[in-house]
Amino acid sequence: MIFFIADTHFGDQRILRYENRPFESAQAMDEELARRWNETVTPEDTVYVLGDWGIFSPALLNGEKYLVKGNHDTLSSQAYRDMGFAEVYDLPVILEDFWILSHQPLYVCENMPYANLFGHVHASPLYRTFSSQHYCVSVERTGYAPVSFEEIRHRIQG
């Protein structure tokens, strides 16, 4: 299976306050994110992280992981590969000729043959979680766990 997640911000104490995350500390957040990830994703699955990873070893999490870098992912792409990501992208990725994977939301309209999966906006009320052409996978919108491609397709196309 394929999963998506964004804005984990592992190890970032400040994100608790900025986004009103329900954790007592960055360590507690990291442990809970890892627990929910590993309950959702199997070692055989694929996970696309759509930016703002943070400081945490991807090797501790199930699945083959791909990173589309976000504005807080400031290390070199090779550094993230060395951490355990299968591949790292500086630019958006197009999956299956339809899904644009990016960190920040991209403009798509009903006349375009694409849908955008993104993060960056966390729980901002300025953005809906999904529409017929977008889906936000920020952890605040996914129950702090990766969301399956199957669920995304069902919501967008169903």
CSV table of N, CA and C in Angstrom, one decimal:
chain,number,residue,atom,x,y,z
A,1,MET,N,0.8,-1.2,0.0
A,1,MET,CA,0.0,0.0,0.0
A,1,MET,C,0.9,1.2,0.0
A,2,ILE,N,0.3,2.4,-0.4
A,2,ILE,CA,1.0,3.6,-0.4
A,2,ILE,C,0.3,4.6,0.6
A,3,PHE,N,1.1,5.3,1.3
A,3,PHE,CA,0.6,6.2,2.4
A,3,PHE,C,1.3,7.6,2.2
A,4,PHE,N,0.6,8.6,2.8
A,4,PHE,CA,1.1,10.0,2.7
A,4,PHE,C,1.0,10.6,4.1
A,5,ILE,N,2.0,11.5,4.3
A,5,ILE,CA,2.0,12.3,5.6
A,5,ILE,C,2.8,13.5,5.4
A,6,ALA,N,2.6,14.5,6.1
A,6,ALA,CA,3.4,15.8,6.0
A,6,ALA,C,3.4,16.4,7.4
A,7,ASP,N,4.5,17.3,7.6
A,7,ASP,CA,4.6,18.1,8.7
A,7,ASP,C,4.7,17.4,10.1
A,8,THR,N,5.5,16.3,10.1
A,8,THR,CA,5.7,15.6,11.3
A,8,THR,C,6.5,16.5,12.3
A,9,HIS,N,7.5,17.2,11.8
A,9,HIS,CA,8.3,18.1,12.6
A,9,HIS,C,8.9,17.4,13.8
A,10,PHE,N,9.4,16.2,13.6
A,10,PHE,CA,10.0,15.4,14.6
A,10,PHE,C,11.0,16.2,15.4
A,11,GLY,N,11.0,16.1,16.7
A,11,GLY,CA,12.0,16.8,17.6
A,11,GLY,C,11.8,18.3,17.8
A,12,ASP,N,10.8,18.8,17.2
A,12,ASP,CA,10.6,20.3,17.3
A,12,ASP,C,9.6,20.7,18.4
A,13,GLN,N,10.2,21.1,19.5
A,13,GLN,CA,9.4,21.5,20.6
A,13,GLN,C,8.4,22.7,20.3
A,14,ARG,N,8.9,23.6,19.4
A,14,ARG,CA,8.1,24.8,19.1
A,14,ARG,C,6.8,24.5,18.4
A,15,ILE,N,6.8,23.4,17.6
A,15,ILE,CA,5.6,23.1,16.8
A,15,ILE,C,4.4,22.8,17.7
A,16,LEU,N,4.7,22.3,19.0
A,16,LEU,CA,3.6,22.0,19.9
A,16,LEU,C,2.8,23.3,20.2
A,17,ARG,N,3.4,24.4,20.3
A,17,ARG,CA,2.8,25.7,20.6
A,17,ARG,C,2.2,26.3,19.3
A,18,TYR,N,3.0,26.3,18.3
A,18,TYR,CA,2.6,26.9,17.0
A,18,TYR,C,1.3,26.3,16.5
A,19,GLU,N,1.2,25.0,16.6
A,19,GLU,CA,0.0,24.2,16.0
A,19,GLU,C,-0.9,23.6,17.1
A,20,ASN,N,-0.7,24.0,18.3
A,20,ASN,CA,-1.6,23.5,19.4
A,20,ASN,C,-1.7,22.0,19.4
A,21,ARG,N,-0.5,21.3,19.2
A,21,ARG,CA,-0.5,19.9,19.2
A,21,ARG,C,-0.7,19.3,20.6
A,22,PRO,N,-1.5,18.2,20.7
A,22,PRO,CA,-1.9,17.7,22.1
A,22,PRO,C,-0.9,16.8,22.7
A,23,PHE,N,0.4,17.3,22.8
A,23,PHE,CA,1.5,16.5,23.4
A,23,PHE,C,2.2,17.3,24.4
A,24,GLU,N,2.7,16.7,25.5
A,24,GLU,CA,3.4,17.4,26.6
A,24,GLU,C,4.8,17.9,26.2
A,25,SER,N,5.4,17.1,25.3
A,25,SER,CA,6.8,17.5,24.9
A,25,SER,C,7.0,16.9,23.5
A,26,ALA,N,8.1,17.4,22.9
A,26,ALA,CA,8.5,16.9,21.6
A,26,ALA,C,8.8,15.4,21.7
A,27,GLN,N,9.4,14.9,22.7
A,27,GLN,CA,9.7,13.5,22.9
A,27,GLN,C,8.4,12.7,22.9
A,28,ALA,N,7.4,13.2,23.6
A,28,ALA,CA,6.1,12.5,23.7
A,28,ALA,C,5.4,12.5,22.3
A,29,MET,N,5.5,13.6,21.6
A,29,MET,CA,5.0,13.7,20.2
A,29,MET,C,5.7,12.7,19.3
A,30,ASP,N,7.0,12.7,19.4
A,30,ASP,CA,7.8,11.8,18.5
A,30,ASP,C,7.4,10.3,18.8
A,31,GLU,N,7.3,10.0,20.0
A,31,GLU,CA,6.9,8.6,20.4
A,31,GLU,C,5.5,8.3,19.9
A,32,GLU,N,4.6,9.2,20.0
A,32,GLU,CA,3.2,8.9,19.6
A,32,GLU,C,3.1,8.9,18.1
A,33,LEU,N,3.8,9.8,17.4
A,33,LEU,CA,3.8,9.8,15.9
A,33,LEU,C,4.4,8.5,15.4
A,34,ALA,N,5.5,8.0,16.0
A,34,ALA,CA,6.1,6.7,15.6
A,34,ALA,C,5.2,5.6,15.9
A,35,ARG,N,4.5,5.6,17.0
A,35,ARG,CA,3.6,4.5,17.4
A,35,ARG,C,2.4,4.4,16.4
A,36,ARG,N,1.8,5.6,16.1
A,36,ARG,CA,0.7,5.6,15.1
A,36,ARG,C,1.2,5.2,13.7
A,37,TRP,N,2.3,5.7,13.3
A,37,TRP,CA,2.9,5.3,12.0
A,37,TRP,C,3.0,3.8,11.9
A,38,ASN,N,3.7,3.2,12.9
A,38,ASN,CA,4.0,1.8,12.8
A,38,ASN,C,2.8,0.9,13.0
A,39,GLU,N,1.7,1.4,13.6
A,39,GLU,CA,0.4,0.7,13.7
A,39,GLU,C,-0.3,0.8,12.3
A,40,THR,N,0.0,1.8,11.5
A,40,THR,CA,-0.7,2.0,10.2
A,40,THR,C,0.0,1.4,9.1
A,41,VAL,N,1.3,1.5,9.1
A,41,VAL,CA,2.2,1.2,7.9
A,41,VAL,C,2.9,-0.1,8.2
A,42,THR,N,3.0,-1.0,7.2
A,42,THR,CA,3.7,-2.3,7.4
A,42,THR,C,5.1,-2.1,6.7
A,43,PRO,N,6.1,-2.9,7.0
A,43,PRO,CA,7.4,-2.8,6.4
A,43,PRO,C,7.4,-2.9,4.9
A,44,GLU,N,6.4,-3.5,4.3
A,44,GLU,CA,6.3,-3.6,2.8
A,44,GLU,C,5.6,-2.4,2.2
A,45,ASP,N,5.1,-1.5,2.9
A,45,ASP,CA,4.4,-0.4,2.4
A,45,ASP,C,5.3,0.7,1.9
A,46,THR,N,4.8,1.7,1.2
A,46,THR,CA,5.5,2.9,0.8
A,46,THR,C,4.9,4.1,1.4
A,47,VAL,N,5.7,5.1,1.9
A,47,VAL,CA,5.2,6.3,2.5
A,47,VAL,C,5.9,7.5,1.8
A,48,TYR,N,5.1,8.4,1.3
A,48,TYR,CA,5.6,9.7,0.8
A,48,TYR,C,5.4,10.7,1.9
A,49,VAL,N,6.5,11.3,2.4
A,49,VAL,CA,6.5,12.4,3.4
A,49,VAL,C,6.6,13.7,2.6
A,50,LEU,N,5.5,14.5,2.7
A,50,LEU,CA,5.4,15.7,1.9
A,50,LEU,C,5.9,16.9,2.7
A,51,GLY,N,7.1,16.8,3.2
A,51,GLY,CA,7.8,17.9,3.7
A,51,GLY,C,7.7,18.0,5.2
A,52,ASP,N,8.7,18.8,5.7
A,52,ASP,CA,8.9,19.2,7.1
A,52,ASP,C,9.0,18.0,8.0
A,53,TRP,N,10.0,17.2,7.7
A,53,TRP,CA,10.2,15.9,8.5
A,53,TRP,C,10.7,16.2,9.9
A,54,GLY,N,11.7,16.9,10.1
A,54,GLY,CA,12.3,17.1,11.5
A,54,GLY,C,13.5,16.3,11.7
A,55,ILE,N,13.8,16.0,13.0
A,55,ILE,CA,15.0,15.2,13.3
A,55,ILE,C,14.5,13.9,14.0
A,56,PHE,N,14.6,12.8,13.2
A,56,PHE,CA,14.2,11.5,13.6
A,56,PHE,C,14.7,10.5,12.6
A,57,SER,N,15.1,9.4,13.1
A,57,SER,CA,15.6,8.3,12.1
A,57,SER,C,14.4,7.6,11.4
A,58,PRO,N,14.3,7.8,10.1
A,58,PRO,CA,13.3,7.1,9.4
A,58,PRO,C,13.4,5.6,9.5
A,59,ALA,N,14.6,5.1,9.8
A,59,ALA,CA,14.8,3.6,10.0
A,59,ALA,C,14.0,3.0,11.1
A,60,LEU,N,13.5,3.9,12.0
A,60,LEU,CA,12.7,3.4,13.1
A,60,LEU,C,11.2,3.2,12.7
A,61,LEU,N,10.9,3.6,11.5
A,61,LEU,CA,9.5,3.6,11.1
A,61,LEU,C,9.3,2.6,9.9
A,62,ASN,N,8.2,2.0,9.9
A,62,ASN,CA,7.9,1.0,8.8
A,62,ASN,C,7.8,1.6,7.5
A,63,GLY,N,8.0,0.8,6.5
A,63,GLY,CA,7.8,1.2,5.1
A,63,GLY,C,9.0,1.8,4.4
A,64,GLU,N,9.0,1.8,3.1
A,64,GLU,CA,10.0,2.5,2.3
A,64,GLU,C,9.6,3.9,2.2
A,65,LYS,N,10.5,4.9,2.5
A,65,LYS,CA,10.1,6.3,2.7
A,65,LYS,C,10.7,7.1,1.6
A,66,TYR,N,9.9,8.1,1.1
A,66,TYR,CA,10.3,9.0,0.1
A,66,TYR,C,10.0,10.4,0.7
A,67,LEU,N,10.9,11.4,0.5
A,67,LEU,CA,10.7,12.7,1.0
A,67,LEU,C,10.7,13.7,-0.1
A,68,VAL,N,9.5,14.5,-0.1
A,68,VAL,CA,9.4,15.7,-0.9
A,68,VAL,C,9.7,16.8,0.0
A,69,LYS,N,10.9,17.4,-0.1
A,69,LYS,CA,11.4,18.4,0.8
A,69,LYS,C,10.4,19.6,1.0
A,70,GLY,N,10.3,20.0,2.3
A,70,GLY,CA,9.5,21.2,2.6
A,70,GLY,C,10.4,22.3,3.0
A,71,ASN,N,9.9,23.4,3.4
A,71,ASN,CA,10.6,24.6,3.8
A,71,ASN,C,11.5,24.4,5.0
A,72,HIS,N,11.2,23.5,5.9
A,72,HIS,CA,12.0,23.2,7.1
A,72,HIS,C,13.0,22.1,6.9
A,73,ASP,N,13.0,21.5,5.7
A,73,ASP,CA,14.0,20.4,5.4
A,73,ASP,C,15.2,21.0,4.8
A,74,THR,N,16.1,21.4,5.6
A,74,THR,CA,17.3,22.2,5.2
A,74,THR,C,18.5,21.4,5.0
A,75,LEU,N,18.6,20.2,5.3
A,75,LEU,CA,19.8,19.4,5.1
A,75,LEU,C,19.8,19.0,3.6
A,76,SER,N,21.0,18.6,3.2
A,76,SER,CA,21.1,18.1,1.8
A,76,SER,C,20.3,16.9,1.5
A,77,SER,N,19.9,16.7,0.2
A,77,SER,CA,19.2,15.5,-0.1
A,77,SER,C,19.9,14.3,0.3
A,78,GLN,N,21.3,14.3,0.1
A,78,GLN,CA,22.1,13.1,0.4
A,78,GLN,C,22.0,12.8,1.9
A,79,ALA,N,22.0,13.9,2.7
A,79,ALA,CA,21.9,13.7,4.2
A,79,ALA,C,20.6,12.9,4.5
A,80,TYR,N,19.5,13.3,3.9
A,80,TYR,CA,18.2,12.6,4.1
A,80,TYR,C,18.3,11.2,3.6
A,81,ARG,N,18.9,10.9,2.5
A,81,ARG,CA,19.1,9.6,2.0
A,81,ARG,C,20.0,8.8,3.0
A,82,ASP,N,21.0,9.4,3.5
A,82,ASP,CA,21.8,8.7,4.5
A,82,ASP,C,21.1,8.4,5.8
A,83,MET,N,20.1,9.2,6.1
A,83,MET,CA,19.2,8.9,7.3
A,83,MET,C,18.3,7.6,7.0
A,84,GLY,N,18.0,7.4,5.8
A,84,GLY,CA,17.2,6.2,5.5
A,84,GLY,C,16.1,6.4,4.5
A,85,PHE,N,16.0,7.6,3.9
A,85,PHE,CA,15.0,7.8,2.9
A,85,PHE,C,15.4,7.1,1.6
A,86,ALA,N,14.5,6.4,0.9
A,86,ALA,CA,14.9,5.8,-0.4
A,86,ALA,C,15.2,6.8,-1.5
A,87,GLU,N,14.5,7.9,-1.5
A,87,GLU,CA,14.8,9.0,-2.4
A,87,GLU,C,14.3,10.3,-1.8
A,88,VAL,N,14.9,11.4,-2.3
A,88,VAL,CA,14.5,12.7,-1.8
A,88,VAL,C,14.4,13.7,-3.0
A,89,TYR,N,13.3,14.5,-2.9
A,89,TYR,CA,13.0,15.3,-4.1
A,89,TYR,C,12.9,16.8,-3.6
A,90,ASP,N,13.6,17.7,-4.4
A,90,ASP,CA,13.6,19.1,-4.1
A,90,ASP,C,12.3,19.8,-4.7
A,91,LEU,N,11.8,19.1,-5.7
A,91,LEU,CA,10.6,19.7,-6.5
A,91,LEU,C,9.4,18.8,-6.4
A,92,PRO,N,8.2,19.2,-6.7
A,92,PRO,CA,7.1,18.4,-6.7
A,92,PRO,C,7.3,17.1,-7.6
A,93,VAL,N,6.6,16.1,-7.2
A,93,VAL,CA,6.6,14.8,-7.9
A,93,VAL,C,5.2,14.5,-8.5
A,94,ILE,N,5.2,14.0,-9.7
A,94,ILE,CA,3.9,13.6,-10.3
A,94,ILE,C,3.8,12.1,-10.2
A,95,LEU,N,2.8,11.6,-9.6
A,95,LEU,CA,2.5,10.2,-9.4
A,95,LEU,C,1.4,9.8,-10.3
A,96,GLU,N,1.6,8.7,-11.0
A,96,GLU,CA,0.5,8.1,-11.9
A,96,GLU,C,-0.1,9.2,-12.8
A,97,ASP,N,0.7,10.1,-13.3
A,97,ASP,CA,0.2,11.1,-14.3
A,97,ASP,C,-0.9,11.9,-13.9
A,98,PHE,N,-1.2,12.0,-12.6
A,98,PHE,CA,-2.4,12.7,-12.1
A,98,PHE,C,-2.2,13.4,-10.8
A,99,TRP,N,-1.5,12.8,-9.9
A,99,TRP,CA,-1.3,13.3,-8.5
A,99,TRP,C,0.0,14.1,-8.4
A,100,ILE,N,-0.1,15.4,-8.1
A,100,ILE,CA,1.0,16.2,-7.8
A,100,ILE,C,1.3,16.2,-6.3
A,101,LEU,N,2.5,15.7,-6.0
A,101,LEU,CA,2.9,15.6,-4.6
A,101,LEU,C,3.8,16.8,-4.3
A,102,SER,N,3.4,17.6,-3.4
A,102,SER,CA,4.2,18.8,-3.0
A,102,SER,C,4.1,19.1,-1.6
A,103,HIS,N,5.0,20.0,-1.1
A,103,HIS,CA,4.9,20.4,0.3
A,103,HIS,C,3.9,21.5,0.4
A,104,GLN,N,4.0,22.5,-0.3
A,104,GLN,CA,3.1,23.6,-0.2
A,104,GLN,C,1.9,23.4,-1.3
A,105,PRO,N,0.7,23.8,-0.9
A,105,PRO,CA,-0.4,23.6,-1.9
A,105,PRO,C,-0.1,24.3,-3.2
A,106,LEU,N,-0.5,23.7,-4.3
A,106,LEU,CA,-0.3,24.3,-5.6
A,106,LEU,C,-1.7,24.6,-6.2
A,107,TYR,N,-1.7,25.5,-7.1
A,107,TYR,CA,-2.9,25.9,-7.8
A,107,TYR,C,-3.4,24.8,-8.8
A,108,VAL,N,-4.5,24.3,-8.6
A,108,VAL,CA,-5.2,23.4,-9.6
A,108,VAL,C,-6.6,23.9,-9.7
A,109,CYS,N,-7.2,23.8,-10.9
A,109,CYS,CA,-8.6,24.2,-11.1
A,109,CYS,C,-9.3,23.0,-11.8
A,110,GLU,N,-10.6,23.2,-11.9
A,110,GLU,CA,-11.4,22.1,-12.5
A,110,GLU,C,-11.0,21.8,-14.0
A,111,ASN,N,-10.4,22.7,-14.6
A,111,ASN,CA,-10.0,22.5,-16.0
A,111,ASN,C,-8.6,21.8,-16.2
A,112,MET,N,-8.0,21.5,-15.0
A,112,MET,CA,-6.7,20.9,-15.1
A,112,MET,C,-6.8,19.4,-14.8
A,113,PRO,N,-6.1,18.5,-15.4
A,113,PRO,CA,-6.2,17.1,-15.2
A,113,PRO,C,-5.4,16.6,-14.0
A,114,TYR,N,-5.3,17.3,-12.9
A,114,TYR,CA,-4.4,16.9,-11.8
A,114,TYR,C,-5.2,17.1,-10.5
A,115,ALA,N,-4.6,16.4,-9.5
A,115,ALA,CA,-5.0,16.7,-8.1
A,115,ALA,C,-3.7,16.8,-7.3
A,116,ASN,N,-3.8,17.7,-6.3
A,116,ASN,CA,-2.6,18.0,-5.5
A,116,ASN,C,-2.7,17.4,-4.1
A,117,LEU,N,-1.7,16.7,-3.7
A,117,LEU,CA,-1.5,16.2,-2.3
A,117,LEU,C,-0.4,17.0,-1.7
A,118,PHE,N,-0.7,17.6,-0.5
A,118,PHE,CA,0.3,18.6,0.0
A,118,PHE,C,0.2,18.6,1.6
A,119,GLY,N,1.1,19.3,2.2
A,119,GLY,CA,1.1,19.6,3.6
A,119,GLY,C,1.1,21.1,3.8
A,120,HIS,N,2.1,21.5,4.7
A,120,HIS,CA,2.4,22.9,4.9
A,120,HIS,C,1.4,23.7,5.7
A,121,VAL,N,0.1,23.5,5.4
A,121,VAL,CA,-0.9,24.4,6.0
A,121,VAL,C,-1.4,23.9,7.4
A,122,HIS,N,-0.9,22.8,7.8
A,122,HIS,CA,-1.3,22.2,9.1
A,122,HIS,C,-2.8,22.2,9.2
A,123,ALA,N,-3.4,22.9,10.3
A,123,ALA,CA,-4.8,22.9,10.5
A,123,ALA,C,-5.4,24.2,10.1
A,124,SER,N,-4.8,25.0,9.3
A,124,SER,CA,-5.3,26.3,9.0
A,124,SER,C,-6.7,26.2,8.4
A,125,PRO,N,-7.6,27.0,9.0
A,125,PRO,CA,-9.0,27.0,8.5
A,125,PRO,C,-9.2,27.6,7.1
A,126,LEU,N,-8.1,28.2,6.5
A,126,LEU,CA,-8.1,28.8,5.2
A,126,LEU,C,-8.2,27.7,4.1
A,127,TYR,N,-7.9,26.4,4.5
A,127,TYR,CA,-7.8,25.3,3.6
A,127,TYR,C,-8.7,24.2,4.1
A,128,ARG,N,-9.5,23.6,3.2
A,128,ARG,CA,-10.3,22.4,3.5
A,128,ARG,C,-9.3,21.2,3.5
A,129,THR,N,-9.7,20.2,4.1
A,129,THR,CA,-8.8,19.0,4.1
A,129,THR,C,-8.8,18.4,2.8
A,130,PHE,N,-9.9,18.3,2.0
A,130,PHE,CA,-9.9,17.8,0.7
A,130,PHE,C,-11.0,18.4,-0.1
A,131,SER,N,-10.8,18.3,-1.4
A,131,SER,CA,-11.9,18.6,-2.4
A,131,SER,C,-11.7,17.7,-3.6
A,132,SER,N,-12.3,17.9,-4.7
A,132,SER,CA,-12.2,17.0,-5.8
A,132,SER,C,-10.8,17.1,-6.5
A,133,GLN,N,-10.0,18.0,-6.1
A,133,GLN,CA,-8.7,18.1,-6.7
A,133,GLN,C,-7.6,18.4,-5.7
A,134,HIS,N,-7.8,18.2,-4.4
A,134,HIS,CA,-6.7,18.4,-3.5
A,134,HIS,C,-7.0,17.6,-2.2
A,135,TYR,N,-5.8,17.3,-1.5
A,135,TYR,CA,-5.9,16.6,-0.2
A,135,TYR,C,-4.8,17.1,0.6
A,136,CYS,N,-5.0,17.6,1.8
A,136,CYS,CA,-4.0,18.0,2.7
A,136,CYS,C,-3.6,16.9,3.7
A,137,VAL,N,-2.4,16.5,3.7
A,137,VAL,CA,-2.0,15.3,4.6
A,137,VAL,C,-1.1,15.8,5.7
A,138,SER,N,-1.3,17.1,6.2
A,138,SER,CA,-0.6,17.5,7.4
A,138,SER,C,-1.1,16.6,8.5
A,139,VAL,N,-0.2,16.3,9.5
A,139,VAL,CA,-0.6,15.4,10.5
A,139,VAL,C,-1.8,15.8,11.4
A,140,GLU,N,-2.0,17.1,11.5
A,140,GLU,CA,-3.1,17.6,12.3
A,140,GLU,C,-4.4,17.2,11.6
A,141,ARG,N,-4.4,16.9,10.3
A,141,ARG,CA,-5.6,16.5,9.6
A,141,ARG,C,-5.8,15.0,9.4
A,142,THR,N,-4.7,14.2,9.7
A,142,THR,CA,-4.7,12.8,9.5
A,142,THR,C,-4.7,12.0,10.8
A,143,GLY,N,-5.0,12.6,11.9
A,143,GLY,CA,-4.9,11.9,13.2
A,143,GLY,C,-3.5,11.5,13.6
A,144,TYR,N,-2.5,12.3,13.1
A,144,TYR,CA,-1.1,12.1,13.5
A,144,TYR,C,-0.6,10.8,13.0
A,145,ALA,N,-1.1,10.3,11.9
A,145,ALA,CA,-0.6,9.1,11.3
A,145,ALA,C,-0.7,9.2,9.8
A,146,PRO,N,0.1,8.4,9.0
A,146,PRO,CA,0.0,8.4,7.6
A,146,PRO,C,-1.5,8.0,7.1
A,147,VAL,N,-1.9,8.6,6.0
A,147,VAL,CA,-3.2,8.3,5.5
A,147,VAL,C,-3.0,7.5,4.2
A,148,SER,N,-3.8,6.5,3.9
A,148,SER,CA,-3.6,5.7,2.8
A,148,SER,C,-4.1,6.3,1.5
A,149,PHE,N,-3.4,6.0,0.4
A,149,PHE,CA,-3.7,6.4,-0.9
A,149,PHE,C,-5.2,6.0,-1.2
A,150,GLU,N,-5.5,4.8,-0.8
A,150,GLU,CA,-6.9,4.3,-1.0
A,150,GLU,C,-7.9,5.3,-0.4
A,151,GLU,N,-7.7,5.7,0.8
A,151,GLU,CA,-8.6,6.7,1.5
A,151,GLU,C,-8.7,8.0,0.7
A,152,ILE,N,-7.5,8.5,0.3
A,152,ILE,CA,-7.5,9.7,-0.4
A,152,ILE,C,-8.2,9.6,-1.7
A,153,ARG,N,-8.0,8.6,-2.5
A,153,ARG,CA,-8.7,8.4,-3.7
A,153,ARG,C,-10.2,8.3,-3.5
A,154,HIS,N,-10.6,7.5,-2.5
A,154,HIS,CA,-12.0,7.4,-2.2
A,154,HIS,C,-12.7,8.8,-1.9
A,155,ARG,N,-12.0,9.6,-1.1
A,155,ARG,CA,-12.6,10.9,-0.7
A,155,ARG,C,-12.6,11.8,-1.9
A,156,ILE,N,-11.5,11.9,-2.7
A,156,ILE,CA,-11.4,12.8,-3.8
A,156,ILE,C,-12.3,12.3,-5.0
A,157,GLN,N,-12.2,11.1,-5.3
A,157,GLN,CA,-13.0,10.6,-6.5
A,157,GLN,C,-14.3,10.1,-6.2
A,158,GLY,N,-14.6,9.8,-4.9
A,158,GLY,CA,-15.9,9.3,-4.5
A,158,GLY,C,-16.9,10.3,-4.2
